[in-house]
Amino acid sequence: MALKLFNTLSRSVEEFAPLDPTGKQVGMYCCGPTVYDLAHIGNFRTFVFADLVRRYLEFKGYAVRHVMNITDVEDKIIARVRAANVPLHEYTSKYEQAFFTDLKTLECRPAHETPRATEFIPEIIALVEKLIARGLAYQASDGSVYFSIDKYRGCGCTYGQLVKLNFDEQRVGERVQSDEYAKESVADFALWKARVPEDGTVFWPSPWGEGRPGWHIECSAMSVKLLGPSFDLHLGGEDLIFPHHEDEIAQSEGAGLQAPGQRFVKHWMHGAHLLVEGKKMSKSLGNYYILGDLVAKGFTGREIRYLLLTAHYRETFNFTTDGLLSARTALGRIDDCLVKLREVAGGVEAAPDATLVQAFGGALDHDLNVSGAWGAIFEWVREMNRQLADNSLTAAQAAAALAAWRVVDTVLGVGAAPEAEVPAELAALLEQRVAARKAKDFKKADAIRDELKAKGWVIEDTPKGARLKRL
Ligand code: AMP
Ligand code: ZN
């Protein structure tokens, strides 16, 4: 079945067809984190959404080339670097590392390329030069280089492809409120920012003097270099639609790099925000959760991933710890079913049962309808449990069911091994309890059992020995 995705460019659900004439290769760019601090799980909603897109395209047989940039130079970063009085890279690298660790915890497949803006300064300068040569950018009296929206529109290009803009309204009386007085027009945006004393040691030489790139040009330069002047998919959170993505289009198409009739990006996808009590989760509102804090509270990466994957990507939803507890219960139902299926299957292997895979794909083909996909999975769990209770499943049928789960889990990435999810310190406690029992120290063994229970785990005796199970 054909995959259909909502395209912000056309504001409609369209059939996805890659630019590649063989229909195989897909170029996908997702705007990455600004590494000035730890990312919060609102940010990770967007990256888990991008991972779902990537995994589903791979499930459909496409060869995806996934690029995610690291914004490692920008106003907030410079302010922090100054306060911390450390070199730029030393400051950003610890947040970059933490970000990659969190992505791993959330089972996101690593992007094939993760370019840093600071390593693309020559490409950024070349792109700005091209825009100046084409008459679309100018150096202002403050030394910075700006993109001229008027000139761009004057060439017949549309500024406002992803959003509807009212240019007359935008101009009235706005100029004085702009902190960049040197701009010709308030709508113009900086491509290259001239060095100011507050930048400290963060600057590069350029044909326009020392300075640093604007944020928007970074993504244009990196995506065009790594995926070509026209590529298939560009993703980000919905707050990036304007001005970031609109400006990326203006820069990349303004530079005239595309073949006639081609656009910078064929398909734009934007994920809705994760909210807290109805408000966007954000650093500025202070209503955010860091992944590490949730893990310290005993939640696992797969539970958080599951929760982030329960809502359709174009719908906002509220993050709550109750939501995470429901995610735990739902995953527990899947895990219990898989454990029983494994017992029946024994060592038998079989081809995946098509029923689950088809129902799952049928839902996701329709603009990644995850509710439909989870519906298909829980319907399957119910049916499997019924047949397991009747003892009506053969080993081959159970093996086919397990194989089907493994196929759908290549997309969901929530795994299936509760044993693997036991935190190391709890596994160590379990071992101590086994040893205490062996030594007939039942008081200690009971105390450990109670401690584990207080942490939400029960001990189950299996033929292979004791194992921990979530309460
Ligand atoms: P930043 O590190 O601020 O550049 O943001 C990285 C990504 O997280 C961007 O794609 C943002 O759109 C996205 N983002 C920021 N806040 C949220 C939120 N509350 N929910 C979902 N995505 C978000
Ligand atoms: Zn970007």
Short mmCIF file of N, CA and C in Angstrom, two decimals, residues 178-281:
data_model
loop_
_atom_site.label_atom_id
_atom_site.label_comp_id
_atom_site.label_asym_id
_atom_site.label_seq_id
_atom_site.Cartn_x
_atom_site.Cartn_y
_atom_site.Cartn_z
N SER A 178 12.59 46.51 16.42
CA SER A 178 13.58 45.51 16.09
C SER A 178 14.92 45.90 16.71
N ASP A 179 15.63 44.89 17.24
CA ASP A 179 16.92 45.25 17.84
C ASP A 179 18.01 45.30 16.77
N GLU A 180 17.68 44.91 15.56
CA GLU A 180 18.68 44.99 14.50
C GLU A 180 18.35 46.18 13.61
N TYR A 181 18.65 47.39 14.09
CA TYR A 181 18.23 48.63 13.40
C TYR A 181 18.82 48.75 12.00
N ALA A 182 19.99 48.12 11.80
CA ALA A 182 20.68 48.34 10.54
C ALA A 182 20.00 47.64 9.36
N LYS A 183 19.08 46.74 9.64
CA LYS A 183 18.42 46.00 8.56
C LYS A 183 17.61 46.95 7.68
N GLU A 184 17.52 46.62 6.40
CA GLU A 184 16.72 47.46 5.49
C GLU A 184 15.24 47.30 5.79
N SER A 185 14.88 46.11 6.19
CA SER A 185 13.47 45.85 6.47
C SER A 185 13.38 44.90 7.66
N VAL A 186 12.33 45.04 8.44
CA VAL A 186 12.24 44.26 9.67
C VAL A 186 12.18 42.75 9.40
N ALA A 187 11.66 42.39 8.25
CA ALA A 187 11.53 40.96 7.95
C ALA A 187 12.86 40.32 7.61
N ASP A 188 13.84 41.13 7.21
CA ASP A 188 15.14 40.57 6.81
C ASP A 188 15.78 39.83 7.99
N PHE A 189 16.50 38.80 7.67
CA PHE A 189 17.12 38.03 8.76
C PHE A 189 18.62 37.89 8.52
N ALA A 190 19.36 37.70 9.61
CA ALA A 190 20.82 37.69 9.52
C ALA A 190 21.34 36.37 8.96
N LEU A 191 22.25 36.49 8.01
CA LEU A 191 22.96 35.32 7.48
C LEU A 191 24.31 35.20 8.17
N TRP A 192 24.92 36.37 8.39
CA TRP A 192 26.22 36.43 9.06
C TRP A 192 26.16 37.56 10.06
N LYS A 193 26.47 37.25 11.31
CA LYS A 193 26.38 38.27 12.37
C LYS A 193 27.77 38.80 12.69
N ALA A 194 27.94 40.10 12.53
CA ALA A 194 29.25 40.72 12.79
C ALA A 194 29.61 40.53 14.26
N ARG A 195 30.89 40.35 14.49
CA ARG A 195 31.39 40.12 15.85
C ARG A 195 31.10 41.32 16.75
N VAL A 196 30.62 41.04 17.94
CA VAL A 196 30.41 42.08 18.96
C VAL A 196 31.21 41.65 20.20
N PRO A 197 31.57 42.59 21.08
CA PRO A 197 32.42 42.22 22.23
C PRO A 197 31.86 41.05 23.04
N GLU A 198 30.52 40.97 23.15
CA GLU A 198 29.91 39.90 23.98
C GLU A 198 30.16 38.51 23.39
N ASP A 199 30.58 38.43 22.13
CA ASP A 199 30.83 37.11 21.54
C ASP A 199 32.09 36.46 22.09
N GLY A 200 32.91 37.24 22.79
CA GLY A 200 34.14 36.68 23.37
C GLY A 200 35.02 36.07 22.30
N THR A 201 35.34 34.78 22.50
CA THR A 201 36.26 34.13 21.55
C THR A 201 35.51 33.42 20.42
N VAL A 202 34.17 33.58 20.40
CA VAL A 202 33.40 32.84 19.39
C VAL A 202 33.23 33.69 18.12
N PHE A 203 34.13 33.52 17.18
CA PHE A 203 34.01 34.23 15.89
C PHE A 203 34.93 33.56 14.86
N TRP A 204 34.62 33.81 13.59
CA TRP A 204 35.42 33.28 12.48
C TRP A 204 35.69 34.42 11.50
N PRO A 205 36.80 34.33 10.77
CA PRO A 205 37.02 35.35 9.74
C PRO A 205 36.07 35.11 8.57
N SER A 206 35.74 36.17 7.84
CA SER A 206 34.88 36.01 6.66
C SER A 206 35.15 37.20 5.73
N PRO A 207 34.65 37.15 4.52
CA PRO A 207 34.83 38.30 3.61
C PRO A 207 34.20 39.57 4.17
N TRP A 208 33.31 39.45 5.17
CA TRP A 208 32.61 40.62 5.72
C TRP A 208 33.14 40.99 7.10
N GLY A 209 34.29 40.46 7.43
CA GLY A 209 34.88 40.71 8.74
C GLY A 209 34.59 39.56 9.69
N GLU A 210 35.11 39.65 10.91
CA GLU A 210 34.92 38.56 11.87
C GLU A 210 33.46 38.49 12.32
N GLY A 211 33.03 37.29 12.55
CA GLY A 211 31.64 37.12 12.98
C GLY A 211 31.27 35.66 13.07
N ARG A 212 29.99 35.39 12.98
CA ARG A 212 29.50 34.01 13.10
C ARG A 212 28.22 33.87 12.28
N PRO A 213 27.88 32.63 11.94
CA PRO A 213 26.69 32.46 11.10
C PRO A 213 25.38 32.68 11.85
N GLY A 214 24.34 33.04 11.11
CA GLY A 214 22.99 33.04 11.67
C GLY A 214 22.53 31.58 11.75
N TRP A 215 21.48 31.34 12.51
CA TRP A 215 21.04 29.95 12.72
C TRP A 215 20.48 29.33 11.43
N HIS A 216 19.65 30.11 10.71
CA HIS A 216 18.95 29.52 9.55
C HIS A 216 19.91 29.04 8.46
N ILE A 217 20.96 29.84 8.21
CA ILE A 217 21.87 29.50 7.11
C ILE A 217 22.65 28.21 7.41
N GLU A 218 22.82 27.92 8.71
CA GLU A 218 23.55 26.70 9.08
C GLU A 218 22.85 25.48 8.48
N CYS A 219 21.52 25.43 8.67
CA CYS A 219 20.80 24.24 8.20
C CYS A 219 20.77 24.17 6.67
N SER A 220 20.66 25.33 6.00
CA SER A 220 20.68 25.31 4.53
C SER A 220 22.02 24.75 4.04
N ALA A 221 23.10 25.26 4.61
CA ALA A 221 24.43 24.86 4.13
C ALA A 221 24.68 23.37 4.39
N MET A 222 24.32 22.90 5.58
CA MET A 222 24.59 21.50 5.92
C MET A 222 23.72 20.53 5.14
N SER A 223 22.43 20.87 5.00
CA SER A 223 21.54 19.92 4.31
C SER A 223 21.88 19.83 2.83
N VAL A 224 22.16 21.00 2.22
CA VAL A 224 22.47 20.99 0.79
C VAL A 224 23.78 20.24 0.53
N LYS A 225 24.76 20.44 1.42
CA LYS A 225 26.05 19.76 1.24
C LYS A 225 25.89 18.24 1.37
N LEU A 226 25.10 17.80 2.34
CA LEU A 226 25.06 16.37 2.64
C LEU A 226 23.95 15.61 1.89
N LEU A 227 22.90 16.34 1.50
CA LEU A 227 21.80 15.63 0.82
C LEU A 227 21.55 16.14 -0.60
N GLY A 228 22.26 17.18 -0.97
CA GLY A 228 22.05 17.75 -2.32
C GLY A 228 21.08 18.91 -2.27
N PRO A 229 21.00 19.70 -3.37
CA PRO A 229 20.18 20.91 -3.37
C PRO A 229 18.68 20.65 -3.29
N SER A 230 18.28 19.43 -3.67
CA SER A 230 16.86 19.04 -3.54
C SER A 230 16.82 17.70 -2.85
N PHE A 231 16.05 17.62 -1.79
CA PHE A 231 15.93 16.31 -1.14
C PHE A 231 14.49 16.08 -0.69
N ASP A 232 14.26 14.88 -0.17
CA ASP A 232 12.87 14.43 0.00
C ASP A 232 12.14 14.99 1.21
N LEU A 233 12.78 14.86 2.36
CA LEU A 233 12.04 15.11 3.60
C LEU A 233 12.80 16.03 4.53
N HIS A 234 12.09 16.98 5.09
CA HIS A 234 12.71 17.85 6.10
C HIS A 234 11.75 17.89 7.28
N LEU A 235 12.29 17.61 8.47
CA LEU A 235 11.44 17.49 9.66
C LEU A 235 11.89 18.43 10.78
N GLY A 236 10.97 18.67 11.68
CA GLY A 236 11.29 19.44 12.88
C GLY A 236 10.02 19.62 13.69
N GLY A 237 10.17 20.25 14.84
CA GLY A 237 8.99 20.57 15.65
C GLY A 237 8.23 21.72 14.99
N GLU A 238 6.94 21.85 15.34
CA GLU A 238 6.10 22.85 14.64
C GLU A 238 6.56 24.29 14.86
N ASP A 239 7.29 24.53 15.96
CA ASP A 239 7.78 25.90 16.19
C ASP A 239 8.86 26.30 15.18
N LEU A 240 9.37 25.34 14.43
CA LEU A 240 10.41 25.66 13.45
C LEU A 240 9.83 26.06 12.09
N ILE A 241 8.52 25.91 11.91
CA ILE A 241 7.94 26.20 10.59
C ILE A 241 8.28 27.64 10.18
N PHE A 242 8.02 28.57 11.11
CA PHE A 242 8.35 29.96 10.84
C PHE A 242 9.08 30.56 12.03
N PRO A 243 10.16 31.28 11.86
CA PRO A 243 10.76 31.58 10.56
C PRO A 243 11.80 30.56 10.08
N HIS A 244 12.24 29.63 10.95
CA HIS A 244 13.42 28.83 10.60
C HIS A 244 13.30 28.12 9.25
N HIS A 245 12.23 27.36 9.08
CA HIS A 245 12.15 26.58 7.84
C HIS A 245 11.80 27.45 6.63
N GLU A 246 10.99 28.46 6.86
CA GLU A 246 10.69 29.39 5.76
C GLU A 246 12.00 30.04 5.28
N ASP A 247 12.85 30.40 6.23
CA ASP A 247 14.13 31.04 5.88
C ASP A 247 15.07 30.05 5.21
N GLU A 248 15.02 28.80 5.64
CA GLU A 248 15.85 27.79 4.96
C GLU A 248 15.45 27.68 3.49
N ILE A 249 14.14 27.71 3.23
CA ILE A 249 13.67 27.64 1.83
C ILE A 249 14.18 28.86 1.07
N ALA A 250 14.01 30.06 1.66
CA ALA A 250 14.40 31.29 0.97
C ALA A 250 15.89 31.27 0.63
N GLN A 251 16.71 30.83 1.57
CA GLN A 251 18.15 30.82 1.33
C GLN A 251 18.53 29.79 0.27
N SER A 252 17.98 28.58 0.42
CA SER A 252 18.42 27.49 -0.44
C SER A 252 17.87 27.65 -1.85
N GLU A 253 16.62 28.13 -1.96
CA GLU A 253 16.06 28.33 -3.31
C GLU A 253 16.57 29.65 -3.88
N GLY A 254 16.78 30.65 -2.99
CA GLY A 254 17.32 31.94 -3.45
C GLY A 254 18.70 31.78 -4.07
N ALA A 255 19.47 30.82 -3.59
CA ALA A 255 20.82 30.59 -4.13
C ALA A 255 20.76 29.92 -5.50
N GLY A 256 19.58 29.51 -5.89
CA GLY A 256 19.37 28.94 -7.24
C GLY A 256 20.14 27.66 -7.48
N LEU A 257 20.21 26.82 -6.48
CA LEU A 257 21.01 25.60 -6.61
C LEU A 257 20.25 24.46 -7.27
N GLN A 258 18.91 24.56 -7.25
CA GLN A 258 18.10 23.43 -7.70
C GLN A 258 18.00 23.36 -9.24
N ALA A 259 17.77 22.17 -9.71
CA ALA A 259 17.49 21.98 -11.14
C ALA A 259 16.15 22.66 -11.44
N PRO A 260 15.94 23.10 -12.69
CA PRO A 260 14.68 23.78 -13.01
C PRO A 260 13.47 22.94 -12.58
N GLY A 261 12.54 23.61 -11.95
CA GLY A 261 11.30 22.92 -11.55
C GLY A 261 11.41 22.17 -10.23
N GLN A 262 12.62 22.09 -9.68
CA GLN A 262 12.79 21.36 -8.41
C GLN A 262 12.75 22.32 -7.23
N ARG A 263 12.31 21.80 -6.11
CA ARG A 263 12.31 22.60 -4.90
C ARG A 263 13.47 22.17 -4.00
N PHE A 264 13.69 22.98 -2.97
CA PHE A 264 14.72 22.64 -1.97
C PHE A 264 14.29 21.33 -1.28
N VAL A 265 13.08 21.29 -0.80
CA VAL A 265 12.58 20.10 -0.11
C VAL A 265 11.22 19.74 -0.69
N LYS A 266 11.03 18.46 -0.96
CA LYS A 266 9.75 18.04 -1.53
C LYS A 266 8.66 17.95 -0.47
N HIS A 267 9.06 17.45 0.69
CA HIS A 267 8.06 17.10 1.69
C HIS A 267 8.47 17.62 3.07
N TRP A 268 7.69 18.53 3.63
CA TRP A 268 7.99 19.07 4.96
C TRP A 268 7.05 18.43 5.99
N MET A 269 7.64 17.93 7.07
CA MET A 269 6.80 17.35 8.14
C MET A 269 7.13 18.02 9.47
N HIS A 270 6.10 18.33 10.22
CA HIS A 270 6.31 18.99 11.51
C HIS A 270 5.55 18.28 12.62
N GLY A 271 6.25 18.08 13.72
CA GLY A 271 5.64 17.39 14.86
C GLY A 271 5.04 18.41 15.82
N ALA A 272 3.88 18.07 16.36
CA ALA A 272 3.24 18.96 17.34
C ALA A 272 3.99 18.88 18.67
N HIS A 273 3.72 19.86 19.51
CA HIS A 273 4.46 19.96 20.77
C HIS A 273 3.98 19.01 21.85
N LEU A 274 4.89 18.71 22.73
CA LEU A 274 4.54 18.03 23.96
C LEU A 274 4.21 19.14 24.96
N LEU A 275 3.09 18.98 25.65
CA LEU A 275 2.63 20.03 26.55
C LEU A 275 2.74 19.57 28.01
N VAL A 276 2.69 20.55 28.90
CA VAL A 276 2.53 20.26 30.32
C VAL A 276 1.40 21.17 30.78
N GLU A 277 0.34 20.58 31.27
CA GLU A 277 -0.86 21.33 31.66
C GLU A 277 -1.25 22.36 30.60
N GLY A 278 -1.28 21.91 29.37
CA GLY A 278 -1.77 22.76 28.28
C GLY A 278 -0.76 23.72 27.70
N LYS A 279 0.44 23.78 28.27
CA LYS A 279 1.44 24.73 27.74
C LYS A 279 2.63 23.97 27.18
N LYS A 280 3.23 24.51 26.12
CA LYS A 280 4.38 23.88 25.49
C LYS A 280 5.47 23.62 26.53
N MET A 281 5.97 22.38 26.56
CA MET A 281 7.09 22.11 27.47
C MET A 281 8.30 22.87 26.95
#
